[in-house]
Short mmCIF file of C-alpha atoms in Angstrom, two decimals:
data_model
loop_
_atom_site.label_atom_id
_atom_site.label_comp_id
_atom_site.label_asym_id
_atom_site.label_seq_id
_atom_site.Cartn_x
_atom_site.Cartn_y
_atom_site.Cartn_z
CA UNK A 1 -13.28 23.03 30.00
CA UNK A 2 -9.35 22.56 30.21
CA UNK A 3 -7.71 21.98 26.78
CA UNK A 4 -4.76 20.71 28.04
CA UNK A 5 -2.78 22.48 24.80
CA UNK A 6 -0.46 25.16 24.78
CA UNK A 7 0.71 26.68 21.51
CA UNK A 8 4.43 26.71 20.69
CA UNK A 9 3.52 30.82 20.33
CA UNK A 10 2.48 30.70 24.03
CA UNK A 11 5.34 28.51 25.20
CA UNK A 12 7.72 31.00 23.84
CA UNK A 13 5.79 34.02 25.07
CA UNK A 14 5.91 32.05 28.64
CA UNK A 15 10.03 31.58 28.67
CA UNK A 16 10.34 35.56 27.82
CA UNK A 17 8.04 36.24 30.79
CA UNK A 18 10.13 33.93 32.58
CA UNK A 19 13.69 35.60 32.23
CA UNK A 20 12.07 39.27 31.95
CA UNK A 21 9.11 39.07 34.69
CA UNK A 22 9.68 36.27 36.96
CA UNK A 23 7.16 37.56 39.30
CA UNK A 24 4.70 37.69 36.48
CA UNK A 25 5.15 34.35 35.29
CA UNK A 26 4.94 32.57 38.44
CA UNK A 27 1.37 33.77 38.85
CA UNK A 28 0.56 32.94 35.28
CA UNK A 29 1.78 28.84 36.10
CA UNK A 30 -0.65 28.95 38.71
CA UNK A 31 -3.69 29.97 36.44
CA UNK A 32 -4.83 26.34 35.70
CA UNK A 33 -5.34 25.21 39.56
CA UNK A 34 -6.83 28.47 40.34
CA UNK A 35 -8.99 28.05 37.55
CA UNK A 36 -10.20 24.84 38.64
CA UNK A 37 -10.73 26.46 42.60
CA UNK A 38 -12.99 28.77 40.87
CA UNK A 39 -11.10 31.36 41.26
CA UNK A 40 -10.63 34.72 38.94
CA UNK A 41 -7.58 34.86 36.82
CA UNK A 42 -8.98 38.04 35.26
CA UNK A 43 -7.22 40.44 32.98
CA UNK A 44 -8.02 43.84 34.49
CA UNK A 45 -9.31 46.18 31.77
CA UNK A 46 -8.42 49.37 33.79
CA UNK A 47 -10.59 52.43 32.10
CA UNK A 48 -8.18 54.78 34.57
CA UNK A 49 -9.09 58.30 32.71
CA UNK A 50 -11.97 58.72 29.91
CA UNK A 51 -9.71 61.44 28.59
CA UNK A 52 -9.23 61.04 24.54
CA UNK A 53 -8.40 62.49 21.62
CA UNK A 54 -11.05 60.93 19.28
CA UNK A 55 -14.60 60.55 19.08
CA UNK A 56 -15.31 57.08 17.50
CA UNK A 57 -18.23 55.71 15.73
CA UNK A 58 -18.54 53.16 18.24
CA UNK A 59 -17.02 54.31 21.26
CA UNK A 60 -18.34 51.95 24.55
CA UNK A 61 -17.66 54.34 26.99
CA UNK A 62 -19.90 57.71 25.95
CA UNK A 63 -22.18 57.18 29.18
CA UNK A 64 -18.85 57.40 31.55
CA UNK A 65 -17.32 60.75 30.00
CA UNK A 66 -18.20 64.04 31.75
CA UNK A 67 -18.71 62.86 35.58
CA UNK A 68 -16.56 65.88 37.11
CA UNK A 69 -18.06 65.66 40.58
CA UNK A 70 -17.88 61.61 40.82
CA UNK A 71 -14.95 60.86 43.31
CA UNK A 72 -11.97 59.45 40.99
CA UNK A 73 -9.07 57.02 41.48
CA UNK A 74 -6.19 58.43 42.68
CA UNK A 75 -2.51 57.29 41.98
CA UNK A 76 -2.52 55.78 45.47
CA UNK A 77 -5.63 54.19 44.88
CA UNK A 78 -3.98 52.67 42.15
CA UNK A 79 -1.17 51.21 44.04
CA UNK A 80 -3.89 49.54 46.74
CA UNK A 81 -5.93 48.11 43.95
CA UNK A 82 -3.15 46.41 42.45
CA UNK A 83 -1.46 44.95 45.94
CA UNK A 84 -4.82 43.77 46.11
CA UNK A 85 -4.86 42.31 42.81
CA UNK A 86 -1.61 40.80 43.15
CA UNK A 87 -2.55 39.07 46.39
CA UNK A 88 -4.93 37.21 44.18
CA UNK A 89 -3.02 36.09 41.69
CA UNK A 90 -3.76 38.41 39.28
CA UNK A 91 -1.29 39.09 36.75
CA UNK A 92 -2.30 41.13 33.66
CA UNK A 93 -3.67 44.37 33.28
CA UNK A 94 -4.75 46.27 30.23
CA UNK A 95 -4.63 50.30 30.51
CA UNK A 96 -7.04 51.60 28.60
CA UNK A 97 -9.36 54.77 28.98
CA UNK A 98 -10.12 57.19 26.62
CA UNK A 99 -6.60 57.12 24.99
CA UNK A 100 -3.99 56.05 27.92
CA UNK A 101 -1.29 58.17 25.62
CA UNK A 102 -3.11 61.55 26.58
CA UNK A 103 -3.05 60.56 30.05
CA UNK A 104 -0.33 63.25 31.83
CA UNK A 105 0.37 60.37 34.76
CA UNK A 106 0.67 57.74 33.16
CA UNK A 107 4.27 57.00 34.27
CA UNK A 108 3.09 57.29 37.73
CA UNK A 109 0.51 55.29 36.97
CA UNK A 110 2.37 52.42 35.30
CA UNK A 111 4.56 52.72 38.60
CA UNK A 112 1.43 51.91 40.76
CA UNK A 113 0.61 49.33 39.28
CA UNK A 114 3.80 47.78 39.37
CA UNK A 115 5.48 46.00 36.44
CA UNK A 116 7.41 43.44 38.00
CA UNK A 117 4.29 41.95 39.45
CA UNK A 118 1.82 42.71 36.30
CA UNK A 119 1.94 41.90 32.57
CA UNK A 120 1.16 45.17 31.08
CA UNK A 121 -0.89 46.01 28.16
CA UNK A 122 -1.47 49.50 26.40
CA UNK A 123 -4.40 50.33 24.56
CA UNK A 124 -3.93 53.06 21.88
CA UNK A 125 -5.15 54.55 18.68
CA UNK A 126 -1.45 55.43 17.37
CA UNK A 127 -1.83 58.92 17.42
CA UNK A 128 0.97 59.60 19.39
CA UNK A 129 2.95 56.49 19.13
CA UNK A 130 6.15 57.57 17.87
CA UNK A 131 9.40 56.11 18.14
CA UNK A 132 10.31 58.23 21.13
CA UNK A 133 7.08 57.09 23.17
CA UNK A 134 7.49 53.41 22.25
CA UNK A 135 10.90 53.40 23.46
CA UNK A 136 9.76 55.06 26.79
CA UNK A 137 6.65 52.80 27.23
CA UNK A 138 9.45 50.01 27.43
CA UNK A 139 11.53 51.29 29.49
CA UNK A 140 8.90 52.27 32.30
CA UNK A 141 7.64 48.28 32.25
CA UNK A 142 5.07 48.45 29.34
CA UNK A 143 4.81 45.07 27.55
CA UNK A 144 2.68 45.25 24.83
CA UNK A 145 0.70 47.39 22.88
CA UNK A 146 -2.95 46.81 21.31
CA UNK A 147 -3.24 48.82 18.66
CA UNK A 148 -6.91 49.81 17.08
CA UNK A 149 -6.92 49.95 13.52
CA UNK A 150 -10.56 48.92 11.92
CA UNK A 151 -9.64 49.04 7.62
CA UNK A 152 -6.95 48.62 5.42
CA UNK A 153 -8.52 51.74 3.49
CA UNK A 154 -7.40 54.74 5.13
CA UNK A 155 -10.69 57.02 4.77
CA UNK A 156 -12.97 54.08 5.93
CA UNK A 157 -10.62 53.89 8.98
CA UNK A 158 -10.40 58.09 9.72
CA UNK A 159 -14.19 58.15 9.10
CA UNK A 160 -14.71 54.91 11.92
CA UNK A 161 -12.20 56.99 14.24
CA UNK A 162 -13.73 60.66 13.20
CA UNK A 163 -9.69 61.49 13.04
CA UNK A 164 -8.45 62.48 9.95
CA UNK A 165 -4.59 60.87 9.30
CA UNK A 166 -5.43 58.60 11.72
CA UNK A 167 -5.21 55.77 9.77
CA UNK A 168 -1.53 57.04 8.57
CA UNK A 169 -0.26 57.38 11.80
CA UNK A 170 -1.66 54.19 13.10
CA UNK A 171 0.19 52.35 10.48
CA UNK A 172 3.75 54.26 11.07
CA UNK A 173 3.41 53.62 14.83
CA UNK A 174 3.85 49.31 14.24
CA UNK A 175 7.74 50.18 13.55
CA UNK A 176 7.97 52.27 16.13
CA UNK A 177 6.60 49.41 18.36
CA UNK A 178 8.39 46.99 17.10
CA UNK A 179 11.81 48.80 17.29
CA UNK A 180 11.45 49.64 20.61
CA UNK A 181 11.03 45.54 21.50
CA UNK A 182 7.31 46.41 22.29
CA UNK A 183 4.63 43.06 21.67
CA UNK A 184 1.88 44.15 19.59
CA UNK A 185 -1.48 42.89 18.43
CA UNK A 186 -4.01 44.88 16.39
CA UNK A 187 -7.38 45.01 17.74
CA UNK A 188 -10.32 45.39 15.13
CA UNK A 189 -13.93 46.27 15.72
CA UNK A 190 -16.08 43.53 13.64
CA UNK A 191 -19.88 43.79 12.90
CA UNK A 192 -22.12 41.21 11.01
CA UNK A 193 -22.17 43.15 7.66
CA UNK A 194 -17.71 43.09 7.89
CA UNK A 195 -17.07 39.29 9.08
CA UNK A 196 -17.74 37.78 5.93
CA UNK A 197 -16.03 40.24 3.49
CA UNK A 198 -12.73 39.81 1.26
CA UNK A 199 -11.74 43.40 2.97
CA UNK A 200 -11.87 41.65 6.42
CA UNK A 201 -9.54 38.42 5.44
CA UNK A 202 -7.08 41.06 3.67
CA UNK A 203 -7.00 42.73 6.73
CA UNK A 204 -5.96 39.76 8.84
CA UNK A 205 -3.11 38.42 6.09
CA UNK A 206 -1.56 41.76 6.06
CA UNK A 207 -1.01 41.73 9.47
CA UNK A 208 -0.32 38.12 10.02
CA UNK A 209 2.22 38.83 7.14
CA UNK A 210 3.94 41.41 9.36
CA UNK A 211 4.08 38.56 11.91
CA UNK A 212 1.16 40.38 14.22
CA UNK A 213 -1.97 38.79 15.65
CA UNK A 214 -5.03 40.18 14.86
CA UNK A 215 -7.43 40.38 17.91
CA UNK A 216 -11.21 40.95 17.03
CA UNK A 217 -13.70 42.78 18.98
CA UNK A 218 -17.23 41.94 17.93
CA UNK A 219 -19.57 45.14 17.69
CA UNK A 220 -21.96 45.49 21.32
CA UNK A 221 -24.68 47.58 21.20
CA UNK A 222 -23.75 49.71 24.15
CA UNK A 223 -22.34 53.57 24.16
CA UNK A 224 -22.65 55.33 20.98
CA UNK A 225 -24.20 52.07 19.57
CA UNK A 226 -26.68 51.70 22.17
CA UNK A 227 -29.73 49.79 20.42
CA UNK A 228 -27.83 49.27 16.70
CA UNK A 229 -29.01 45.38 17.18
CA UNK A 230 -28.08 45.35 13.05
CA UNK A 231 -24.41 45.34 13.71
CA UNK A 232 -24.64 42.23 15.78
CA UNK A 233 -23.19 38.58 15.10
CA UNK A 234 -24.98 35.40 15.55
CA UNK A 235 -23.87 31.91 16.36
CA UNK A 236 -23.30 30.80 12.74
CA UNK A 237 -20.91 33.88 12.46
CA UNK A 238 -18.93 33.35 15.64
CA UNK A 239 -18.41 29.63 14.17
CA UNK A 240 -17.10 31.21 10.97
CA UNK A 241 -14.79 32.89 13.07
CA UNK A 242 -13.49 29.73 14.85
CA UNK A 243 -12.80 28.61 11.80
CA UNK A 244 -10.56 31.61 10.77
CA UNK A 245 -8.94 31.14 13.64
CA UNK A 246 -7.76 27.88 12.56
CA UNK A 247 -6.11 29.24 9.31
CA UNK A 248 -4.77 32.54 10.61
CA UNK A 249 -3.39 34.33 13.77
CA UNK A 250 -6.52 35.81 14.56
CA UNK A 251 -8.59 35.48 18.08
CA UNK A 252 -11.17 37.01 20.20
CA UNK A 253 -12.56 36.58 23.74
CA UNK A 254 -13.79 33.26 23.21
CA UNK A 255 -10.41 31.72 22.08
CA UNK A 256 -8.99 29.52 24.51
CA UNK A 257 -5.91 30.80 26.30
CA UNK A 258 -3.30 29.18 29.12
CA UNK A 259 -4.83 25.83 27.88
CA UNK A 260 -8.21 26.83 29.18
CA UNK A 261 -11.68 26.86 27.23
CA UNK A 262 -13.24 29.47 29.52
CA UNK A 263 -16.48 30.15 27.22
CA UNK A 264 -17.51 33.98 28.37
CA UNK A 265 -14.52 35.24 30.47
CA UNK A 266 -16.49 38.19 32.40
CA UNK A 267 -15.03 37.99 35.80
CA UNK A 268 -13.64 34.30 34.98
CA UNK A 269 -10.95 35.81 32.78
CA UNK A 270 -11.69 39.78 32.41
CA UNK A 271 -13.48 42.66 34.26
CA UNK A 272 -13.18 45.91 33.56
CA UNK A 273 -12.43 48.80 36.60
CA UNK A 274 -13.82 52.39 35.78
CA UNK A 275 -12.16 55.67 36.63
CA UNK A 276 -14.56 55.86 39.25
CA UNK A 277 -13.69 52.76 40.91
CA UNK A 278 -16.82 50.43 39.70
CA UNK A 279 -16.19 46.79 39.01
CA UNK A 280 -17.99 46.11 35.19
CA UNK A 281 -18.15 42.05 34.72
CA UNK A 282 -16.76 43.13 31.26
CA UNK A 283 -16.09 46.34 29.25
CA UNK A 284 -19.41 46.59 27.67
CA UNK A 285 -21.87 45.13 30.32
CA UNK A 286 -22.50 48.41 32.35
CA UNK A 287 -23.48 46.84 35.53
CA UNK A 288 -21.50 47.66 38.58
CA UNK A 289 -20.59 44.53 41.03
CA UNK A 290 -18.71 46.94 43.71
CA UNK A 291 -16.53 49.66 43.64
CA UNK A 292 -13.17 49.23 44.89
CA UNK A 293 -13.21 52.61 46.96
CA UNK A 294 -15.47 50.99 48.99
CA UNK A 295 -14.63 47.24 49.57
CA UNK A 296 -11.95 44.76 48.74
CA UNK A 297 -11.70 43.37 45.43
CA UNK A 298 -12.13 39.79 46.40
CA UNK A 299 -15.59 40.42 47.66
CA UNK A 300 -16.28 42.23 44.64
CA UNK A 301 -15.25 39.22 42.23
CA UNK A 302 -17.21 36.97 44.97
CA UNK A 303 -20.06 38.83 43.95
CA UNK A 304 -19.75 38.91 40.23
CA UNK A 305 -19.20 35.24 40.37
CA UNK A 306 -22.63 34.91 42.64
CA UNK A 307 -24.52 35.75 39.64
CA UNK A 308 -25.03 32.58 37.08
CA UNK A 309 -24.08 34.75 33.86
CA UNK A 310 -20.62 34.93 35.20
CA UNK A 311 -20.33 32.30 37.90
CA UNK A 312 -21.06 29.37 35.13
CA UNK A 313 -19.62 28.63 32.00
CA UNK A 314 -21.38 30.39 29.19
CA UNK A 315 -19.87 29.52 26.17
CA UNK A 316 -20.76 32.50 23.69
CA UNK A 317 -20.19 36.51 23.87
CA UNK A 318 -23.15 37.31 25.84
CA UNK A 319 -22.85 41.24 24.77
CA UNK A 320 -22.54 40.42 21.32
CA UNK A 321 -24.41 37.22 20.21
CA UNK A 322 -27.05 36.55 22.87
CA UNK A 323 -30.08 38.49 22.02
CA UNK A 324 -32.37 37.15 24.83
CA UNK A 325 -29.70 38.44 27.00
CA UNK A 326 -29.33 41.71 25.62
CA UNK A 327 -33.22 42.36 25.35
CA UNK A 328 -33.55 40.98 29.34
CA UNK A 329 -30.32 42.94 30.51
CA UNK A 330 -29.11 45.32 28.47
CA UNK A 331 -31.51 47.05 26.65
CA UNK A 332 -34.48 46.24 29.76
CA UNK A 333 -32.51 46.77 32.69
CA UNK A 334 -29.44 49.12 31.87
CA UNK A 335 -30.40 51.67 28.77
CA UNK A 336 -31.50 55.02 29.81
CA UNK A 337 -29.99 54.80 33.19
CA UNK A 338 -27.02 56.70 34.72
CA UNK A 339 -24.05 53.98 34.29
CA UNK A 340 -23.08 52.16 36.00
CA UNK A 341 -26.21 50.68 37.14
CA UNK A 342 -26.01 48.69 40.42
CA UNK A 343 -25.84 45.02 39.67
CA UNK A 344 -29.30 44.22 42.04
CA UNK A 345 -30.92 46.31 39.50
CA UNK A 346 -29.70 44.62 36.81
CA UNK A 347 -29.37 40.93 38.03
CA UNK A 348 -32.10 39.80 40.59
CA UNK A 349 -32.44 36.94 42.79
CA UNK A 350 -33.51 34.50 39.94
CA UNK A 351 -30.34 35.50 38.63
CA UNK A 352 -28.13 34.08 40.66
CA UNK A 353 -25.99 30.97 40.22
CA UNK A 354 -27.15 27.70 41.57
CA UNK A 355 -24.00 25.82 40.69
CA UNK A 356 -20.10 26.75 39.81
CA UNK A 357 -19.13 26.98 36.21
CA UNK A 358 -18.30 24.14 34.47
CA UNK A 359 -14.07 23.41 34.44
CA UNK A 360 -13.91 20.24 32.67
CA UNK A 361 -12.59 18.53 35.77
#
């Protein structure tokens, strides 16, 4: 539904965007009407390269790594993809991987996306993010860093990321990012076991006192955590999270943005593009709804909307909380197969949408 509310913080960000990237601002100001027409306003979560300098415990893209013989996106492919995205009115991209700051062609990648037409987020574990790198990111058109930190306990973080010293380097990178004039928020993985702990509250408060928001990624049973259902949250946990959002600068993908409450944002508010051109409805549902190397992006998005879970309003995170969805589609039709699995093998005729999602109009 449409909440009709724009926060003061969001209004401030829009004013800054209007000055710095007017073409992006113009597209974002049309999000409400686009959404009401049943069009995607998605962030493109761009898994450009799976190369990484970490081997994290929860890594969600393990099954995509190592496909050396597969056709991969080139810089000209990227340029063509984002020209299509611009024509569709999409305005935001998150460059991810892997670890983007190890990409040898990172500058060319940003140029191909076109910083004048897209608000560019960059995921990072912070290992290579020093003052020089942060200033360079700002110079070439990156807008914000999404920094991954998973505990205020250095050993706990380092163990989770399997990278000794990674906590200290991540913390040091915060000042580098702020001094460069880049936006920043902290991304953190939250399991059922962590959510209601004192540690998690102190974690949020620590970064909020620095003026930094915290984005919560609920644990998902995919990648290195395939079959790990014990870490999943339930509806009560998600309600607890919504209460925390009222008190702190903390949010999830279900948090209303741009005055819109989309519920699950798969295809509507986010989709992923893999290193090999496949489009996933979200980063954790490893079913391909099409490949940008073979067909237009607009046709792929339409195919995604034709699946009821993505073309109708769903008021939960399917892959983090809905055990029935996970059992039937993820464990039942994706586990054990080469990734990504074609969507027609995962979502059958019975899963096609019968009505457009409820936009509250």
